XYZ file of C-alpha atoms in Angstrom:
683
model
C -78.110 -15.316 -53.789
C -77.762 -19.106 -54.067
C -78.458 -19.626 -50.353
C -81.964 -20.118 -48.985
C -83.228 -17.292 -46.816
C -84.453 -18.011 -43.304
C -87.277 -15.805 -42.072
C -87.883 -15.450 -38.336
C -91.208 -16.777 -37.150
C -93.419 -15.236 -34.533
C -92.624 -15.476 -30.835
C -94.644 -18.647 -30.323
C -91.465 -20.644 -29.944
C -92.034 -22.695 -33.081
C -88.975 -23.358 -35.228
C -88.554 -21.129 -38.232
C -89.400 -22.368 -41.721
C -87.593 -21.833 -44.978
C -89.293 -20.052 -47.876
C -88.363 -20.098 -51.538
C -88.636 -16.629 -53.054
C -87.838 -15.640 -56.619
C -87.367 -11.889 -56.538
C -87.632 -9.746 -59.641
C -85.986 -6.351 -59.099
C -88.308 -3.340 -59.539
C -90.369 -4.986 -62.272
C -87.608 -5.104 -64.895
C -86.097 -8.187 -66.417
C -83.329 -8.633 -68.931
C -84.095 -12.338 -69.128
C -85.581 -13.892 -72.254
C -87.619 -16.312 -70.130
C -91.015 -16.929 -71.639
C -93.974 -15.511 -69.744
C -95.669 -18.890 -69.323
C -92.413 -20.495 -68.185
C -92.122 -17.785 -65.546
C -95.652 -18.494 -64.332
C -94.986 -22.250 -64.189
C -91.834 -21.788 -62.130
C -93.544 -19.472 -59.688
C -96.588 -21.744 -59.425
C -94.298 -24.645 -58.549
C -92.598 -22.550 -55.890
C -95.998 -21.554 -54.597
C -97.031 -25.179 -54.159
C -93.848 -25.955 -52.233
C -94.304 -23.245 -49.650
C -98.053 -23.551 -49.415
C -98.783 -19.963 -50.337
C -97.533 -18.755 -46.990
C -97.121 -15.004 -46.431
C -93.867 -13.712 -45.027
C -92.848 -10.457 -43.410
C -90.434 -8.900 -45.910
C -88.435 -5.792 -45.107
C -87.908 -3.788 -48.300
C -86.116 -0.436 -48.309
C -86.860 0.192 -44.684
C -90.577 -0.710 -44.701
C -92.223 -3.968 -43.667
C -95.132 -5.312 -45.682
C -96.986 -8.579 -46.114
C -95.958 -10.025 -49.455
C -97.274 -13.220 -51.002
C -94.468 -15.579 -51.911
C -96.202 -16.247 -55.235
C -96.853 -13.363 -57.552
C -99.738 -14.323 -59.807
C -100.079 -12.796 -63.247
C -102.751 -10.093 -62.934
C -105.905 -10.761 -64.855
C -107.856 -8.236 -66.899
C -110.047 -7.260 -63.963
C -107.007 -6.360 -61.873
C -105.374 -4.267 -64.610
C -106.398 -0.641 -64.452
C -106.922 -0.719 -60.687
C -104.063 -1.737 -58.374
C -101.600 -4.577 -58.460
C -100.221 -6.788 -55.725
C -97.074 -8.845 -55.612
C -93.539 -8.675 -56.871
C -94.464 -9.012 -60.543
C -96.472 -5.802 -60.455
C -94.058 -3.557 -58.589
C -94.051 -0.052 -60.045
C -97.481 -0.261 -61.675
C -98.847 2.434 -59.392
C -100.505 5.651 -60.553
C -100.263 9.217 -59.271
C -103.331 11.154 -58.234
C -104.079 14.352 -60.099
C -103.924 17.224 -57.611
C -105.481 19.637 -60.095
C -103.899 20.165 -63.520
C -100.861 18.122 -62.441
C -101.031 15.560 -65.260
C -97.909 17.191 -66.782
C -96.030 16.452 -63.553
C -97.389 12.906 -63.231
C -96.388 12.064 -66.789
C -92.783 13.225 -66.343
C -92.423 11.576 -62.933
C -93.606 8.196 -64.193
C -91.000 8.293 -66.969
C -88.234 9.057 -64.468
C -89.275 6.593 -61.755
C -89.204 3.842 -64.383
C -85.639 4.607 -65.454
C -83.931 1.406 -64.195
C -80.599 2.911 -63.123
C -82.360 5.781 -61.361
C -84.652 3.329 -59.586
C -81.677 1.303 -58.371
C -80.066 4.479 -57.059
C -83.068 5.727 -55.074
C -83.953 2.271 -53.755
C -80.436 2.121 -52.373
C -78.659 4.272 -49.826
C -78.890 7.504 -51.792
C -78.968 9.746 -48.700
C -75.199 9.567 -48.394
C -74.928 11.572 -51.631
C -77.233 14.404 -50.574
C -75.584 17.785 -50.864
C -76.837 19.969 -48.010
C -74.444 22.823 -48.795
C -75.145 23.573 -52.442
C -76.754 27.045 -52.696
C -78.052 26.163 -56.180
C -80.139 23.291 -54.852
C -82.711 22.672 -52.133
C -80.264 21.497 -49.442
C -81.194 17.935 -50.391
C -84.938 18.382 -49.739
C -85.991 17.929 -53.383
C -83.945 14.736 -53.780
C -85.367 13.412 -50.505
C -88.931 14.161 -51.622
C -88.335 12.471 -54.978
C -86.695 9.469 -53.340
C -89.599 9.001 -50.938
C -92.086 9.327 -53.793
C -90.207 6.750 -55.881
C -90.116 4.300 -52.965
C -93.852 4.635 -52.453
C -94.458 3.879 -56.119
C -92.264 0.775 -55.929
C -93.576 -0.521 -52.570
C -95.437 -3.869 -52.701
C -99.205 -3.591 -52.566
C -99.147 0.196 -52.900
C -102.169 2.281 -53.800
C -102.211 5.379 -56.056
C -100.044 8.065 -54.490
C -100.907 11.742 -53.995
C -97.606 13.611 -54.606
C -98.462 16.655 -52.487
C -95.197 16.882 -50.544
C -93.144 16.460 -53.694
C -95.129 19.210 -55.451
C -94.398 21.591 -52.583
C -90.678 20.905 -52.856
C -90.465 21.365 -56.634
C -92.490 24.607 -56.342
C -89.890 25.948 -53.900
C -87.109 25.115 -56.324
C -88.974 26.456 -59.407
C -91.665 28.909 -58.335
C -93.503 28.764 -61.674
C -94.850 25.357 -60.656
C -96.539 26.819 -57.615
C -100.329 26.712 -57.821
C -102.394 24.522 -60.104
C -101.921 25.847 -63.604
C -101.185 23.515 -66.495
C -97.530 23.402 -67.546
C -95.270 21.732 -70.053
C -94.012 18.257 -69.068
C -90.667 18.778 -70.807
C -90.120 22.105 -69.065
C -91.001 20.466 -65.750
C -88.638 17.575 -66.491
C -85.804 20.005 -67.223
C -86.198 21.771 -63.880
C -86.606 18.500 -61.999
C -83.419 16.981 -63.408
C -81.551 20.205 -62.673
C -82.875 20.294 -59.111
C -82.042 16.634 -58.468
C -78.560 17.179 -59.872
C -77.846 20.123 -57.579
C -79.194 18.250 -54.526
C -77.049 15.211 -55.359
C -73.978 17.029 -56.640
C -70.886 15.317 -55.250
C -68.949 18.558 -55.718
C -69.212 20.537 -52.486
C -67.255 23.554 -53.648
C -67.288 24.371 -57.333
C -63.933 25.573 -58.674
C -63.586 28.293 -61.283
C -62.971 26.895 -64.745
C -62.187 28.559 -68.050
C -63.427 27.274 -71.392
C -60.616 27.542 -73.912
C -61.123 27.703 -77.637
C -59.816 24.864 -79.774
C -57.207 26.962 -81.658
C -56.511 24.116 -84.047
C -56.009 21.441 -81.361
C -57.392 17.906 -81.940
C -61.084 17.529 -81.152
C -60.404 14.659 -78.733
C -58.112 16.843 -76.621
C -60.481 19.803 -76.555
C -63.526 17.626 -75.826
C -61.790 15.900 -72.916
C -60.703 19.256 -71.509
C -64.242 20.655 -71.644
C -65.706 17.496 -70.123
C -63.231 17.546 -67.238
C -64.125 21.177 -66.589
C -67.791 20.175 -66.550
C -67.205 17.317 -64.106
C -65.130 19.554 -61.873
C -68.310 21.494 -61.091
C -71.019 18.943 -61.855
C -70.801 15.334 -60.666
C -73.971 13.454 -59.742
C -76.088 10.441 -60.684
C -77.937 12.776 -63.069
C -74.688 13.639 -64.852
C -73.715 9.958 -64.912
C -76.967 8.929 -66.599
C -78.365 11.910 -68.534
C -75.487 14.155 -69.639
C -73.978 13.921 -73.102
C -71.678 16.245 -75.036
C -71.984 18.001 -78.380
C -69.556 20.003 -80.493
C -70.525 23.558 -81.444
C -68.816 25.200 -84.423
C -69.215 28.926 -85.133
C -67.899 30.621 -88.273
C -67.754 34.411 -88.558
C -69.439 35.690 -91.718
C -66.905 38.527 -92.053
C -63.451 37.109 -91.315
C -64.281 33.361 -91.418
C -62.898 32.863 -87.903
C -63.772 29.338 -86.710
C -64.573 28.709 -83.046
C -65.076 25.156 -81.729
C -66.403 24.407 -78.247
C -67.756 21.282 -76.545
C -70.799 21.682 -74.331
C -72.870 19.268 -72.232
C -76.541 18.530 -72.884
C -79.248 16.830 -70.823
C -81.733 16.214 -73.635
C -82.048 16.791 -77.364
C -84.778 19.195 -78.495
C -85.452 18.159 -82.068
C -87.472 20.215 -84.573
C -90.084 18.581 -86.768
C -88.755 19.262 -90.278
C -92.021 18.464 -92.065
C -93.551 21.480 -90.364
C -90.573 23.801 -90.102
C -91.472 25.150 -93.557
C -94.540 27.207 -94.347
C -96.226 28.281 -97.554
C -96.994 31.962 -98.058
C -99.120 33.565 -100.773
C -98.327 37.120 -101.866
C -99.627 39.398 -104.606
C -96.951 40.947 -106.843
C -97.703 44.285 -108.562
C -95.766 46.108 -111.228
C -94.930 49.782 -110.789
C -94.764 50.603 -114.486
C -98.267 49.575 -115.592
C -97.073 46.695 -117.764
C -98.845 43.755 -116.120
C -101.768 42.756 -113.958
C -101.331 41.760 -110.305
C -100.209 38.142 -109.946
C -100.314 35.858 -106.924
C -97.390 33.584 -106.042
C -97.166 30.911 -103.374
C -93.682 30.274 -102.020
C -92.226 27.976 -99.372
C -89.999 29.506 -96.696
C -88.586 28.425 -93.304
C -91.222 28.887 -90.658
C -88.829 30.818 -88.442
C -86.907 32.275 -91.343
C -85.897 35.826 -92.103
C -87.146 38.444 -94.518
C -84.306 37.522 -96.875
C -85.680 33.967 -97.163
C -89.008 35.385 -98.317
C -87.424 37.806 -100.788
C -85.206 35.103 -102.295
C -88.109 32.689 -102.778
C -90.435 35.349 -104.181
C -87.781 36.761 -106.528
C -87.339 33.339 -108.071
C -91.086 32.717 -108.312
C -91.878 36.002 -110.099
C -88.714 35.985 -112.275
C -87.411 39.237 -110.827
C -84.925 40.975 -113.110
C -81.438 42.006 -112.025
C -82.364 45.682 -112.265
C -85.438 45.253 -110.041
C -86.050 45.044 -106.316
C -89.074 44.091 -104.210
C -90.849 46.113 -101.547
C -93.059 43.831 -99.446
C -95.877 45.496 -97.523
C -98.811 44.420 -95.405
C -102.225 45.687 -96.521
C -104.979 46.296 -93.995
C -108.250 47.991 -94.860
C -106.920 48.913 -98.308
C -103.869 50.792 -97.116
C -100.256 49.951 -96.307
C -99.814 49.503 -92.575
C -96.186 48.353 -92.567
C -93.301 47.541 -94.860
C -91.284 44.418 -94.163
C -87.603 45.185 -93.923
C -84.493 43.236 -93.118
C -84.133 42.043 -90.414
C -87.719 40.882 -90.022
C -88.862 37.657 -88.397
C -91.348 35.705 -90.509
C -92.906 34.385 -87.301
C -94.497 37.827 -86.984
C -96.490 37.249 -90.182
C -99.847 35.647 -89.434
C -101.693 33.376 -91.809
C -104.544 35.867 -92.195
C -102.253 38.786 -93.076
C -102.404 40.157 -96.638
C -99.073 40.925 -98.258
C -98.184 42.591 -101.558
C -94.810 42.990 -103.236
C -94.098 45.973 -105.496
C -91.545 45.503 -108.295
C -89.435 48.659 -108.215
C -86.489 49.685 -110.429
C -83.141 49.592 -108.654
C -81.582 52.528 -110.473
C -84.036 54.963 -108.905
C -83.869 53.668 -105.339
C -82.997 57.134 -104.089
C -86.169 58.577 -105.593
C -89.187 59.009 -103.380
C -92.196 56.722 -103.600
C -95.826 57.588 -104.184
C -98.568 55.299 -102.905
C -102.065 55.675 -104.396
C -105.166 54.778 -102.378
C -108.658 54.657 -103.872
C -111.932 56.220 -102.772
C -115.278 56.860 -104.411
C -116.335 60.398 -105.398
C -119.139 60.922 -102.884
C -116.730 60.669 -99.997
C -115.160 64.095 -100.581
C -115.853 67.258 -98.602
C -117.460 70.364 -100.193
C -114.623 72.453 -98.734
C -111.923 71.049 -100.992
C -110.529 68.895 -98.189
C -111.405 65.335 -97.206
C -110.656 63.259 -94.157
C -109.209 59.774 -94.153
C -111.971 57.307 -94.947
C -111.805 53.718 -93.715
C -114.050 52.541 -96.563
C -111.308 52.612 -99.155
C -111.310 50.070 -101.967
C -108.693 48.252 -103.992
C -105.023 47.483 -103.522
C -102.775 50.538 -103.096
C -100.636 51.158 -106.188
C -97.048 52.418 -105.949
C -94.399 53.962 -108.209
C -91.194 56.002 -108.102
C -91.580 59.779 -108.284
C -89.648 61.872 -110.830
C -87.504 64.744 -109.618
C -88.758 67.442 -109.902
C -92.372 66.372 -109.566
C -95.547 68.259 -110.514
C -99.204 67.493 -109.980
C -99.559 66.348 -113.577
C -96.767 63.804 -113.000
C -98.887 62.257 -110.275
C -101.820 61.978 -112.644
C -99.689 60.500 -115.416
C -98.150 57.910 -113.093
C -101.560 56.833 -111.839
C -103.083 56.527 -115.328
C -100.082 54.473 -116.404
C -100.537 52.074 -113.474
C -104.218 51.664 -114.386
C -103.576 50.577 -117.965
C -103.839 46.831 -117.282
C -107.228 47.338 -115.616
C -108.996 48.972 -118.600
C -112.181 47.141 -119.529
C -112.794 48.544 -123.020
C -109.921 48.052 -125.452
C -111.310 50.734 -127.744
C -110.278 53.293 -125.132
C -106.629 52.254 -125.458
C -104.926 53.929 -128.418
C -101.684 52.318 -129.457
C -100.859 54.900 -132.111
C -97.676 56.722 -130.957
C -99.011 59.926 -132.509
C -101.660 60.151 -129.850
C -98.993 60.446 -127.179
C -97.640 63.545 -128.843
C -101.098 65.065 -128.913
C -101.485 64.124 -125.298
C -98.279 65.940 -124.432
C -99.402 69.049 -126.312
C -102.656 69.124 -124.391
C -100.789 68.946 -121.140
C -98.463 71.717 -122.205
C -101.486 73.919 -122.791
C -102.228 73.663 -119.090
C -99.048 75.546 -118.398
C -96.802 72.845 -116.932
C -93.123 72.758 -117.806
C -92.394 70.259 -120.534
C -89.277 68.914 -118.858
C -91.251 67.163 -116.184
C -94.088 65.770 -118.271
C -92.273 64.987 -121.464
C -90.340 62.041 -120.105
C -93.475 60.554 -118.569
C -95.803 61.205 -121.480
C -93.444 59.853 -124.074
C -93.870 56.236 -122.981
C -97.376 56.432 -121.600
C -99.832 53.916 -122.963
C -102.877 55.685 -121.637
C -105.730 56.443 -123.939
C -107.982 59.444 -124.264
C -107.393 61.154 -120.920
C -108.341 64.747 -121.760
C -110.985 64.702 -119.034
C -108.975 62.857 -116.390
C -108.583 66.021 -114.364
C -112.359 65.880 -113.930
C -112.826 62.126 -113.592
C -109.953 61.659 -111.113
C -109.072 63.995 -108.316
C -105.832 63.630 -106.374
C -105.279 64.578 -102.746
C -102.026 64.432 -100.820
C -101.959 63.630 -97.145
C -101.191 66.588 -94.918
C -101.108 65.289 -91.308
C -104.852 64.655 -90.816
C -106.370 66.284 -93.896
C -105.940 65.465 -97.553
C -105.478 68.573 -99.678
C -106.192 68.801 -103.397
C -103.186 68.461 -105.720
C -103.065 71.150 -108.388
C -101.852 69.866 -111.761
C -99.586 72.810 -112.545
C -97.937 73.113 -109.118
C -94.744 71.395 -108.004
C -94.928 68.871 -105.162
C -92.613 68.829 -102.185
C -91.991 65.400 -100.626
C -90.534 65.487 -97.128
C -87.487 63.284 -96.553
C -88.929 62.340 -93.161
C -91.735 60.271 -94.707
C -91.254 56.902 -96.425
C -93.534 57.817 -99.289
C -95.991 60.397 -100.557
C -99.480 59.183 -99.740
C -102.010 60.202 -102.387
C -105.737 59.620 -102.165
C -107.440 59.234 -105.563
C -111.125 60.034 -105.742
C -112.865 58.033 -108.472
C -115.905 59.236 -110.341
C -118.644 56.784 -111.251
C -117.568 56.942 -114.892
C -114.035 55.851 -114.047
C -115.240 52.986 -111.847
C -117.210 51.689 -114.816
C -114.282 52.145 -117.192
C -111.792 50.109 -115.156
C -112.115 46.615 -113.744
C -111.668 47.534 -110.102
C -112.549 44.008 -108.985
C -109.176 42.883 -110.324
C -107.365 44.763 -107.600
C -110.056 44.421 -104.973
C -109.264 40.725 -104.499
C -106.302 40.192 -102.207
C -105.639 36.674 -100.842
C -104.337 36.047 -97.337
C -100.895 34.595 -96.682
C -102.431 31.195 -96.001
C -105.999 30.436 -96.952
C -107.600 28.035 -94.443
C -108.828 24.882 -96.081
C -112.094 24.295 -94.317
C -113.992 21.048 -94.671
C -111.019 19.366 -96.324
C -109.269 16.287 -95.013
C -105.497 16.453 -95.068
C -103.169 13.514 -94.861
C -101.269 13.402 -91.582
C -97.739 14.766 -91.750
C -95.160 12.080 -91.055
C -91.419 12.268 -90.479
C -88.802 9.888 -89.141
C -86.916 10.602 -85.931
C -83.657 10.512 -87.890
C -84.901 13.374 -90.123
C -85.652 15.375 -86.988
C -82.100 14.795 -85.776
C -80.666 15.815 -89.155
C -82.656 19.060 -89.026
C -81.262 19.683 -85.534
C -77.682 19.125 -86.699
C -78.040 21.183 -89.875
C -75.850 24.267 -90.200
C -77.832 27.492 -89.880
C -77.074 31.227 -89.811
C -77.564 33.075 -86.553
C -80.023 35.949 -86.798
C -79.350 39.560 -85.805
C -80.857 38.845 -82.397
C -78.135 36.226 -81.742
C -74.994 38.011 -82.816
C -71.728 36.271 -81.901
C -68.762 38.165 -80.502
C -65.945 37.340 -82.884
C -62.564 37.380 -81.091
C -60.835 38.130 -84.386
C -63.065 41.057 -85.435
C -63.353 42.170 -81.795
C -67.045 42.919 -82.269
C -70.413 41.175 -82.516
C -70.960 39.634 -85.946
C -73.479 37.396 -87.612
C -72.198 33.830 -87.832
C -73.208 30.363 -88.944
C -73.641 27.638 -86.327
C -73.269 23.870 -86.646
C -73.960 21.284 -83.927
C -72.540 17.763 -83.887
C -73.063 14.970 -81.372
C -69.827 14.006 -79.642
C -70.888 11.559 -76.906
C -74.323 10.266 -75.864
C -75.531 9.515 -72.323
C -76.751 6.179 -70.963
C -80.294 7.574 -70.819
C -81.066 9.593 -73.928
C -84.029 11.969 -73.547
C -85.427 13.308 -76.829
C -87.829 16.245 -76.805
C -89.958 16.711 -79.927
C -90.603 20.439 -80.411
C -94.341 20.307 -80.991
C -95.196 23.682 -79.499
C -94.576 26.906 -81.400
C -94.900 30.246 -79.632
C -94.863 33.585 -81.432
C -95.875 37.100 -80.550
C -99.343 36.599 -81.982
C -100.023 32.876 -82.083
C -99.396 29.672 -80.145
C -99.724 26.445 -82.090
C -99.099 22.736 -81.640
C -97.649 20.560 -84.389
C -99.504 17.261 -84.764
C -96.846 15.697 -86.971
C -96.558 11.938 -86.611
C -92.953 11.066 -85.771
C -91.898 7.532 -86.663
C -89.424 6.655 -83.898
C -87.666 3.301 -83.381
C -88.560 1.253 -80.320
C -85.861 -1.412 -80.011
C -83.279 -0.401 -82.564
C -82.528 3.316 -82.369
C -79.019 3.689 -83.772
C -77.252 7.080 -83.647
C -73.833 5.680 -84.610
C -73.790 7.563 -87.912
C -74.438 10.873 -86.112
C -71.843 10.611 -83.311
C -68.483 12.185 -84.177
C -66.304 10.493 -81.578
C -65.573 7.282 -83.451
C -63.054 5.973 -80.882
C -65.694 5.541 -78.218
C -66.180 1.973 -76.973
C -69.725 2.755 -75.904
C -72.685 1.588 -77.936
C -74.780 4.228 -79.663
C -77.785 1.939 -79.945
C -80.803 2.514 -77.742
C -84.071 0.936 -76.698
C -87.201 2.920 -75.887
C -88.669 2.456 -72.406
C -90.889 5.502 -71.706
C -92.888 8.190 -73.527
C -94.515 11.357 -72.230
C -97.610 12.070 -74.350
C -99.600 15.254 -74.847
C -103.148 15.204 -76.203
C -104.998 18.377 -77.165
C -103.856 21.861 -78.142
C -101.902 24.723 -76.596
C -105.055 26.103 -75.019
C -105.709 22.906 -73.096
C -104.757 19.284 -73.119
C -103.842 16.223 -71.127
C -100.597 14.384 -70.424
C -100.155 10.641 -70.022
C -97.177 8.303 -70.258
C -96.378 4.945 -71.811
C -94.008 2.776 -69.763
C -92.248 -0.386 -70.859
C -92.469 -2.735 -67.899
C -91.818 -6.402 -67.229
C -90.838 -8.575 -70.222
C -91.321 -5.738 -72.694
C -95.006 -5.195 -71.953
C -96.259 -1.614 -72.294
C -98.572 0.120 -69.825
C -100.304 3.477 -69.994
C -100.157 5.683 -66.896
C -103.063 8.128 -66.935
C -102.755 9.852 -63.553
C -103.994 7.248 -61.045
C -105.135 4.771 -63.714
C -102.707 2.148 -65.002
C -103.615 -0.339 -67.710
C -101.819 -2.380 -70.397
C -101.633 -1.242 -74.016
C -100.715 -3.116 -77.155
C -97.472 -2.256 -78.922
C -99.308 -0.786 -81.920
C -100.658 2.029 -79.744
C -97.252 3.276 -78.642
C -96.489 5.320 -81.752
C -98.902 8.253 -81.975
C -98.793 11.924 -82.928
C -99.140 12.657 -79.187
C -95.577 11.467 -78.436
C -93.788 14.442 -76.878
C -90.755 13.302 -74.847
C -89.010 9.992 -75.580
C -86.813 8.116 -73.088
C -84.193 5.727 -74.478
C -81.820 3.409 -72.625
C -78.418 2.461 -74.011
C -78.100 -1.102 -75.260
C -74.842 -2.491 -73.903
C -72.375 -4.141 -76.241
C -72.404 -7.896 -75.853
């Protein structure tokens, strides 16, 4: 490198001349040379050689390259660059919804070690025999694309051939639909690895459990097994290792394994919780409906909701909660364990009934409300969608008569009475009430225990003012007060339709149980401060111990069956290129959303030393950011770009075929989606 290079002249017979060239490799520099000092040195070299052009052969192609690379001015930025100083500042044409692909590619083709590899003689490492790859075609297509983007004086490149190759490897990228840049990146790295895998024939390996052995021994064993089947430039640069610990919830069996990873998918903890508003109703007529707002894990279980709500409403030890969804004034489903809270939408309306534990084996009765004019003259009525009010629920006595149904309903309505003069607190009135009921001809055993603690008032005409109908398949048949009721064990509850007279609607405040808030009320026309969280908090949420749900049961070797277990991840070793995926997109059965949380991530001083468990490693766990894949918009549509750290720490934005500089303050945005870090070597 200290010798002057002699370039052959044309065939005119003139002696060759010597040219002074200062070559900066693929646009990166680890030098602390000042920008102006660099320009002065190159200007001096330019004056010595007279600005002569030379034929330079670079990576197999010959191009005219000026021996002086001038600093591009503002008019040149955003179009195309010429000269050594601007190598790599070339955009990719959008072929039709391929911004996701362009964004990921630009981040990879500006990974210094990967650039060095593909600008060198990488063809000798192509694996043409691997059935899991593309016989080397994908790596060849990527290598050719990278070389075009790093060629001097290049124009924006249309990556058509590369797109064809990646579509053959992963068919979902065929066509021109929009995709996820992180998903694309995952398939691309996997495809490049298989095409460049140095292992021609993969041996069979067996992952052994730790069984009390030292972590260092087990980790080394697992890593050697991984390298025995996977050995490529992708593994060298992008693969790290984490420790996975599983603990059986039944026998406390501990299983420790060490697995490789290519990137870290970190949750955004500021948005992994959600608030839910529910209405709690008593089933003994002692209190009005109350609304409670609780905070639960966004992807939590039904138990998380029950625990939070039990605390909020001061649930007693002898009580339990039945949570149900209300739609059009009737119960459409009851939430039971295991239930996924992701299935609950923000506009759902949920109620929780406080039920006594000691009578859990007793059947339930659910009362729905309908106005008097809706009934049929034939003594039967059909289900009416214009019901009103929140359904009320209670436990049924055994045996149960029609009068029990009436007594239960009146008791539940006590808190809704408008006129206090209708409520008689004198215990003597209850005895009179019981005597009147006995005159109807109903056995005292059934009514006595209900009437004795009833707080209802003058209800001698309730058999006229309320009419009760039980559901019988399609029809609702009238309940006779002096007849016993049979409740089938095949139904969850007895569904009773209560027909209200006009007098009763005026007597009770029905508006109090007509209002039912949604799980999450949208706050329209209100500005909300942007959520913010540090990258370290995201990592801590990723490494936090969590229980595995019923859908992810673990086969316990001690119990010899699938059991629920708790899982804990720990970082063991980190790769030279650390790719961090921020989980902004949330997909459920009913709703797809994007999290706009602002993540505060370090640029020059990311330090994961406190989170890496292998303390004997001589490798640095400090990293410097060099590329970002951004997503703007929502799940329904959006646009991908990338920020790339280029020469002397300057940042550029790659927006398909447009490339232009950006100031450092613009790098951190809520659009940051995939972060690319490079290990800082120990000095």
